[in-house]
Every structure is written in C-alpha cells, then in structure tokens.
Coordinates of C-alpha atoms in Angstrom, one line a residue:
X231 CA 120.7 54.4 22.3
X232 CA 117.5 54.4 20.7
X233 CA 118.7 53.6 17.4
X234 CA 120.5 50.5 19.1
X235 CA 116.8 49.6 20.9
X236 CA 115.5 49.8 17.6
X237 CA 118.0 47.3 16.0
X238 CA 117.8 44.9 19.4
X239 CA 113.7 45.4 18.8
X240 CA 114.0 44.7 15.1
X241 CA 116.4 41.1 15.9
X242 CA 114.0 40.0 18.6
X243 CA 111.2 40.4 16.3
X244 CA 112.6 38.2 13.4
X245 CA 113.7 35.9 15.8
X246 CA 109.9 35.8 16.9
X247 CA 108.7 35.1 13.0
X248 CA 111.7 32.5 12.8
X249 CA 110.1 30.6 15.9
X250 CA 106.8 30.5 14.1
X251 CA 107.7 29.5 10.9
X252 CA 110.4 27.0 12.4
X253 CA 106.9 25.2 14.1
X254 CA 105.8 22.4 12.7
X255 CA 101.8 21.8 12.5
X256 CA 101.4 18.2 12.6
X257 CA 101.3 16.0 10.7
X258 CA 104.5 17.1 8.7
X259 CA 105.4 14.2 7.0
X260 CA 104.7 10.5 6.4
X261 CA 103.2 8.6 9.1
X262 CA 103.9 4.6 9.2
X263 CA 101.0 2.2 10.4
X264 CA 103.0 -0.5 11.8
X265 CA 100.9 -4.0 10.8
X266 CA 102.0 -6.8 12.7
X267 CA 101.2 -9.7 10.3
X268 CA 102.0 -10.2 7.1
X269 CA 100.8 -9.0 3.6
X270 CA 97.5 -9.8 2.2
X271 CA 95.8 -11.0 5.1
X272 CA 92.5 -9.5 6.6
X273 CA 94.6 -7.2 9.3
X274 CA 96.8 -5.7 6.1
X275 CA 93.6 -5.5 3.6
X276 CA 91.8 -3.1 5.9
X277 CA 95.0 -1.3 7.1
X278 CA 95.6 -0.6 3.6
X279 CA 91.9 0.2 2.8
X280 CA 92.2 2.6 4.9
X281 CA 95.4 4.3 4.3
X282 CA 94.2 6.1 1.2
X283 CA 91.1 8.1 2.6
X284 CA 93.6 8.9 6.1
X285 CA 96.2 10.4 3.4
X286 CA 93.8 12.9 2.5
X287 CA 92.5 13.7 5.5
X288 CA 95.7 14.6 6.8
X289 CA 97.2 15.6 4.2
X290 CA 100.5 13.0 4.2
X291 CA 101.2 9.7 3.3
X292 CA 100.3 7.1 5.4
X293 CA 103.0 4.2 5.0
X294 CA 102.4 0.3 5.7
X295 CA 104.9 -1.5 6.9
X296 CA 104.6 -5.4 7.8
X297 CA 106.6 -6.7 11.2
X298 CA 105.5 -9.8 11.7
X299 CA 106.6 -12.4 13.7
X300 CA 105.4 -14.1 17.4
X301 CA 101.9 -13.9 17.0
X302 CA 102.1 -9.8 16.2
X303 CA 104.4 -9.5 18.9
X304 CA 106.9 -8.2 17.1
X305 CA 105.3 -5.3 15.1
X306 CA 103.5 -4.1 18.2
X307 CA 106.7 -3.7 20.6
X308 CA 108.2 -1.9 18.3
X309 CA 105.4 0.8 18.5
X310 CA 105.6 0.8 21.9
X311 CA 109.2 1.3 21.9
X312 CA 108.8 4.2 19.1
X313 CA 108.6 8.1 19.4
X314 CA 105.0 9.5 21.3
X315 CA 105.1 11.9 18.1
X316 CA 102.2 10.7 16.2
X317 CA 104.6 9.5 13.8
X318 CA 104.5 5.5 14.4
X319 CA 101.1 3.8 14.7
X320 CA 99.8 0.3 15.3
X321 CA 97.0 -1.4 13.8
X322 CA 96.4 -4.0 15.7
X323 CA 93.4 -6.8 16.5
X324 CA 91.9 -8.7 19.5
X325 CA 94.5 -10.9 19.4
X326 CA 97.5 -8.1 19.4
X327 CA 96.2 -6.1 21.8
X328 CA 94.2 -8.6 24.4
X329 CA 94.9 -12.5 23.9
X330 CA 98.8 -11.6 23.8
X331 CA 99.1 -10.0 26.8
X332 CA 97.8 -13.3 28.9
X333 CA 99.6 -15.3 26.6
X334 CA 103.1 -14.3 26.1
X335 CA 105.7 -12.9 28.6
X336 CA 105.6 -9.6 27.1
X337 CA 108.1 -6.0 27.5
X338 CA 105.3 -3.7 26.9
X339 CA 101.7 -3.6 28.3
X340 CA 98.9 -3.8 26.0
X341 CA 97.3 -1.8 27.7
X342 CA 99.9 1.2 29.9
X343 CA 101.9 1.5 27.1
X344 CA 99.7 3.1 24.4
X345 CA 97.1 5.6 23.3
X346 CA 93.7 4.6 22.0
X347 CA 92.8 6.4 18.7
X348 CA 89.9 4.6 17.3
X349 CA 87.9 1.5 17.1
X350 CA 88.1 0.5 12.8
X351 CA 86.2 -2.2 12.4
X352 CA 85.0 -5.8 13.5
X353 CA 85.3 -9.4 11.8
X354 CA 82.8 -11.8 13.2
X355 CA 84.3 -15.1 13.3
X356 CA 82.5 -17.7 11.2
X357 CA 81.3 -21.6 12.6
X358 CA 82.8 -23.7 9.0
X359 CA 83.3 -27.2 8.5
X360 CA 84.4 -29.4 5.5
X361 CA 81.7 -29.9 2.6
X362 CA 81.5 -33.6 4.1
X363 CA 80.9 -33.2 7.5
X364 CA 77.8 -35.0 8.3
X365 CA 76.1 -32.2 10.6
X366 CA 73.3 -30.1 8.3
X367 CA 72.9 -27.0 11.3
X368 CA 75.5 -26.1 14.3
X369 CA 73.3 -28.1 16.3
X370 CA 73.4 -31.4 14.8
X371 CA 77.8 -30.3 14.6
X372 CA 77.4 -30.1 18.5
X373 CA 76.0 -33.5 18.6
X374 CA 78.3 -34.8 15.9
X375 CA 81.0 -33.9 18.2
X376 CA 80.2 -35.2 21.5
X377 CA 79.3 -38.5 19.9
X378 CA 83.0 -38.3 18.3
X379 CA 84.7 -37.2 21.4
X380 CA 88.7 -36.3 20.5
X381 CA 88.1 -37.6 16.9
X382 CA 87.4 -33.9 14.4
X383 CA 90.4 -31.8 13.8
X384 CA 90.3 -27.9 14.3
X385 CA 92.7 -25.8 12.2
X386 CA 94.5 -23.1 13.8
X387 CA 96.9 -20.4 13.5
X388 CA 99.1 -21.6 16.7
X389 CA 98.4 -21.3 20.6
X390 CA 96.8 -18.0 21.4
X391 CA 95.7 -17.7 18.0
X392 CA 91.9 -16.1 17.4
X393 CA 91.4 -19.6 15.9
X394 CA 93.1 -21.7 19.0
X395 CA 91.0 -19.4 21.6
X396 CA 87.5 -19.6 19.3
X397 CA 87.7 -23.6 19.6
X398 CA 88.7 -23.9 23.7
X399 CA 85.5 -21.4 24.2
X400 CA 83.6 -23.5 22.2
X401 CA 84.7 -26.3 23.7
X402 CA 83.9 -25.1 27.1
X403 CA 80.6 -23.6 26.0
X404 CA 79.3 -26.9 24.2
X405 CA 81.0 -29.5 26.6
X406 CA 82.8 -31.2 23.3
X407 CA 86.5 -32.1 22.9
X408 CA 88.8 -32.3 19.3
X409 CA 92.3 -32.0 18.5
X410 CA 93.8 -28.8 17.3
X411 CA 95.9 -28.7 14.4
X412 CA 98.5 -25.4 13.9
X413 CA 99.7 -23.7 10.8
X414 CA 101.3 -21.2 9.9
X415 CA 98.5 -18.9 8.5
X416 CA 94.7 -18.9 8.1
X417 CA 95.0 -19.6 4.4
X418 CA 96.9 -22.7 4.2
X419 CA 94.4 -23.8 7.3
X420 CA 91.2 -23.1 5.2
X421 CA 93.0 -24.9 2.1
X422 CA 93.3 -28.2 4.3
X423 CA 89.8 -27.5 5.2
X424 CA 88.7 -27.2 1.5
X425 CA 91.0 -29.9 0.7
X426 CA 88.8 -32.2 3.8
X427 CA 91.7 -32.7 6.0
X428 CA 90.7 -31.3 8.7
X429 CA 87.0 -30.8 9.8
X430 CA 86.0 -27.4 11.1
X431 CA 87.5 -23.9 12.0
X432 CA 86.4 -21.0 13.4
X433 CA 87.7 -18.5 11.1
X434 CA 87.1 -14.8 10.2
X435 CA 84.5 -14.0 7.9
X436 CA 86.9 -12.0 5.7
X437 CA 89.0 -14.8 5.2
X438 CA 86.7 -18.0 4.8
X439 CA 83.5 -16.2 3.7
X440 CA 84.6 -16.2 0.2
X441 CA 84.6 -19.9 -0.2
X442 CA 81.3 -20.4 1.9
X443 CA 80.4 -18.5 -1.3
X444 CA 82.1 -20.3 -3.7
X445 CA 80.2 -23.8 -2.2
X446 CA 83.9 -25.5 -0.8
X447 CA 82.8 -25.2 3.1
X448 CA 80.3 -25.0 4.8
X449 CA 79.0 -22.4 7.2
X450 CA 76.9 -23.0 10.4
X451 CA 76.5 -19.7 12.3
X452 CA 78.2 -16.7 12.4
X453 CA 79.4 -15.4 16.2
X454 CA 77.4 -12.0 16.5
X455 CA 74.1 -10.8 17.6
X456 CA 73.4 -10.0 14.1
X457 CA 73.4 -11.5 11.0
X458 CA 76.4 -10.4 8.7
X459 CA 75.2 -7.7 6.3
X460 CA 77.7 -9.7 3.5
X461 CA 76.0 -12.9 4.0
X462 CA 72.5 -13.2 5.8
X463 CA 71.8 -16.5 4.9
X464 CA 74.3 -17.5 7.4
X465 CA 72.6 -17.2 11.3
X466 CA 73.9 -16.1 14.1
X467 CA 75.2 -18.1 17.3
X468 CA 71.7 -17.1 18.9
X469 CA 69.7 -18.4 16.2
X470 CA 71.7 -21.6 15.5
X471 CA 71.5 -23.0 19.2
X472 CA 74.6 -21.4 20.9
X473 CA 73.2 -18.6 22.4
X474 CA 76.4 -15.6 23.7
X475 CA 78.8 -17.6 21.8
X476 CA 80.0 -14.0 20.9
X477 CA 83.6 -14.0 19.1
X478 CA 84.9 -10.9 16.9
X479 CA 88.1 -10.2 16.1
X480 CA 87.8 -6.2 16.2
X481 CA 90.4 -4.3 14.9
X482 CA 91.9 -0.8 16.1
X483 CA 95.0 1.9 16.0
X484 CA 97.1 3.0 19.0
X485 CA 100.0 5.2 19.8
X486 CA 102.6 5.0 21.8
X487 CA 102.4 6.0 25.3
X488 CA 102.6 9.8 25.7
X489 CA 101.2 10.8 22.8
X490 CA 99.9 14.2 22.8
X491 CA 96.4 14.3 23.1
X492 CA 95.4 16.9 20.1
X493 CA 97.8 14.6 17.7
X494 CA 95.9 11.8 18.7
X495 CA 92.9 14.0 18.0
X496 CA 93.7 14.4 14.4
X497 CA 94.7 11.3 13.5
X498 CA 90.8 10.4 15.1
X499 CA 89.0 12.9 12.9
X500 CA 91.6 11.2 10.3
X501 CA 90.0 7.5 10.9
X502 CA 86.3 8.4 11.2
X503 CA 86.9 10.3 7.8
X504 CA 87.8 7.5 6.6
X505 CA 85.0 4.8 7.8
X506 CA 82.2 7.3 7.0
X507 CA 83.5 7.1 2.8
X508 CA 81.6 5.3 1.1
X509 CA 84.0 3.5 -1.0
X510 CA 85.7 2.3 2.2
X511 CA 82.5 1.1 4.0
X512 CA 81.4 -1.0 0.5
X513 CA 84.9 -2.3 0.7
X514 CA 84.7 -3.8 4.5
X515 CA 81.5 -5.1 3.7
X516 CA 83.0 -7.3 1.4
X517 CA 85.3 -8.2 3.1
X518 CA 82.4 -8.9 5.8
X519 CA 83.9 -6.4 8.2
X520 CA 81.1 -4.5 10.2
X521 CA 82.0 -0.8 10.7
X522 CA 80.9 0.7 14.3
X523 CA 78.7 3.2 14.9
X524 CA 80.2 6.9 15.1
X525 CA 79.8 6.8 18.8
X526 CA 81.8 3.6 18.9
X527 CA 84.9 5.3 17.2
X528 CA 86.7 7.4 19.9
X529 CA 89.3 7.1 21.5
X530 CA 87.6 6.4 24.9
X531 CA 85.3 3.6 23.1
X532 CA 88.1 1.5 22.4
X533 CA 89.9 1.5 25.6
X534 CA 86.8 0.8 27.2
X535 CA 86.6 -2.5 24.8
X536 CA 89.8 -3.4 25.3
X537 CA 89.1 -3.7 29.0
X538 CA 86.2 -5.3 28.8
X539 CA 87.8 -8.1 26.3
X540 CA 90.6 -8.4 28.8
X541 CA 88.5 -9.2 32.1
X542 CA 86.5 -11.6 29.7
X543 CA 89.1 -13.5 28.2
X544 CA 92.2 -13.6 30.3
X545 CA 91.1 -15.8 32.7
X546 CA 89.3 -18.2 30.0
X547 CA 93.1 -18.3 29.0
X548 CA 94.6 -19.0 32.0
X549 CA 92.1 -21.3 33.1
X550 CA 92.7 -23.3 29.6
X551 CA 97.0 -22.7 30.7
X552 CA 97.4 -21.5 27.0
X553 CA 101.2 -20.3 26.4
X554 CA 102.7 -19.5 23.5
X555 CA 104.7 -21.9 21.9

C-alpha cells in the first residue's frame, strides 16, 4: 500500500510540473497590430515606428497588418470580433475610434467593446492653402472666405473624414462656407493642393508639413495650444486669430473587450518603453507627431480622452447630419 501511495504520489507530482511547464507566460508568440488604413500613411508610419522597440520589450514580434476599407471600419471590427488574448491589437486614431461611431451604423462600440492600452501620440492638424491663395495670415484667409462665400474648394478624405470634420468646425467656428472636394487619400488631396486645384485643407502635420517645408503650400496656423516642436515658425490657432480651434488627430492601441487586465498591463509597460526611446521620439517629431507626457500614457488616460472627444464631437456631427457615404 504504501509503495502504491508512493507511485500515486510520484504521478500526481509530475502531473503538477507538467501543468507548469504546460503554462504559457504571455506573450508567447507574435502579436498582430491590426492598422486600419493603408500602407505608408501617417497611421502605418508610427504603427511601424513603434513595432520595433515593443518587439524588444516583449520579447516577440509584433506584426502589422493593413485592413482597410470604410473609413478604418473594417480593420477595427475585426479586432473587436478577435480573441480577448492579447494576441490581436488595434491601432487606431480620432477618427477610428470617435468620429466613426456617430458616423457609420456600426457592429461594435467604440467604446464597450475594447480595452484601452495607451495613448501613442498626437498629430496636430495644420491650417494650409495653395501657394496662390491671396490671404498672407489665417486672418486675412477668414476674410478671404466670407467675401468668397461657396467659392474655395477644401480637399478631403470622404464624409467623416478628419479632413471633412476639420472644415465643418471651421466653418461653424469662423461663420464661412466652401465646397468640399473627396478623395480617396490625403496624398492625392495635398497633390491637387500643390498642383492649385483646390484651395486649402486642413491636414495632419505629418503628412502636409513636409511640403510647407519644401515651399509648395502654405501654412497659416497649426491647431494646438502650442507651437509644433518640428515647425515653430508656424503659430498656433490662438495666436493666428482663432482662438480653441483645437483639432488633433491622436492616435492610440486597444484590445478587445475582455482582455485580461495584467496582459493589457504588459503590452502598456511595452508602449511606454517604446515612446520614452530616443530614436522613436526623434522619429515622431519628424514626422510632427507630439508624444504625451508619461502620465498621459495609461490605460485610464486614454479612455478618459476618448470620452471626452466623443461628448465634444458627436453632436457637432449630428448637428452637421454627416453620414457616411
């Protein structure tokens, strides 16, 4: 009998080292950060920028994979339709994870059905116009405009677009109508605007800053309380005559819904390892992305944004009856 208690003793025991060495400390293996636009736009650049410190923070791969389609739509319901493993995440923007939600009739919430992990960074959008528009500051623009009612043309990236929603604001802040013109993308929108054929945008800095640089657009104000790091010869809203004319697209990661809190944890420290490297932080700047303070990269710091974005804007959009096309 005791020689059998022994052997029973001796089974239960392996079984117990089995268990452990069966459990899996996350993360295991790769993780995929879901980008829902495509490649080489501002949203991919800093998803990608980023996907090389996170690697070695967590110690696997982290793999980006474009979904694009309906305004980010796309991309983003399929994270909320994935595992709550820590395995599928979203990178998503202002736009992604606020405007869409008022915009389109949606099967996820922005909000219910994910897991904040961090705020990454934030994109001021910039005031540009054509090299031959007339105005010399954003105030003489304003006047421009309202003395050319319905005339200037704005590009856009569709209805619900950061673009779309930067003009009706505008337009409701400075009392001034144009036409909106869609494309398909930002780029082909600030070629046009290079190219004269349209008149002004209100565009990330990321994306049009570069040829405010180069001398093929102008730049009258950049939509922040400060000036951009990147580019301080540009002023802000305040300073330019348009004081709270506050637009950033911001840009964050969630989980699905259900996530366990200390995997959410890790991929946290993960991010914040990330945007305190210094070849990452020389990289946004650049690209004239701000990085948020440490205190400003929790979890609980981007819900709380997210929140506050949605009772700002949502019922700017509805009052404007913006749907998507």
């Amino acid at each position: 009998m005791r020689a059998r208690n022994l052997i029973l003793a001796s089974f239960a025991f392996a079984a117990g080292l089995g268990g452990v060495a069966g459990a899996q400390v996350y993360p295991s293996r790769a993780i995929t950060l879901v980008v829902p636009f495509s490649a080489g736009g501002p949203t991919d650049a800093l998803a990608r920028i980023l996907a090389g410190p996170m690697r070695q923070a967590l110690g696997q791969p982290v793999i980006i994979e474009n979904v694009t389609g309906a305004g980010g739509t796309i991309g983003v319901g399929r994270v909320a339709r994935s595992a709550p493993d820590g395995y599928t995440m979203s990178l998503g923007i202002w736009p992604t994870h606020v405007l869409n939600g008022a915009i389109y009739t949606l099967q996820y919430d922005v909000q219910k059905d994910f897991e904040a992990v961090a705020l990454l960074a934030s994109n001021p959008q910039l005031i540009v116009a054509k090299n031959s528009m007339p105005a010399k500051n954003l105030d003489e623009l304003i006047a421009w405009l309202k003395a050319n009612p319905g005339k200037a043309t704005q590009g856009t990236v569709g209805a619900g677009s950061s673009q779309h929603i930067s003009g009706v604001f505008f337009q409701r802040a400075t009392g001034t109508q144009f036409q909106f013109v869609p494309y398909r993308g930002a780029a082909p929108a600030v070629q046009d605007l290079i190219g004269g054929h349209i008149d002004l945008m209100f565009d990330q800095a990321s994306s049009s800053l570069p040829h405010v640089r180069g001398g093929e657009i102008k730049a009258y104000a950049v939509a922040a309380h400060t000036r951009l790091a990147s580019a301080p010869d540009i002023p802000t809203v305040d300073e330019a005559g348009l004081p709270g004319f506050y637009i950033s697209v911001w840009a964050g990661m969630w989980a699905p819904r259900g996530t366990p809190k200390d995997v959410i944890a890790k991929l946290n420290t993960a991010v914040v390892a990330a945007l305190s490297d210094p070849s990452v932080r020389q990289k946004l700047a650049e690209l004239g992305q701000e990085i948020p303070p440490r205190e400003q990269q929790t979890p609980a710091a981007l819900s709380a944004l997210q929140k506050a974005e949605i009772d700002k804007w949502w019922p700017i959009i509805k009052a404007a009856n913006i749907k998507a096309e």
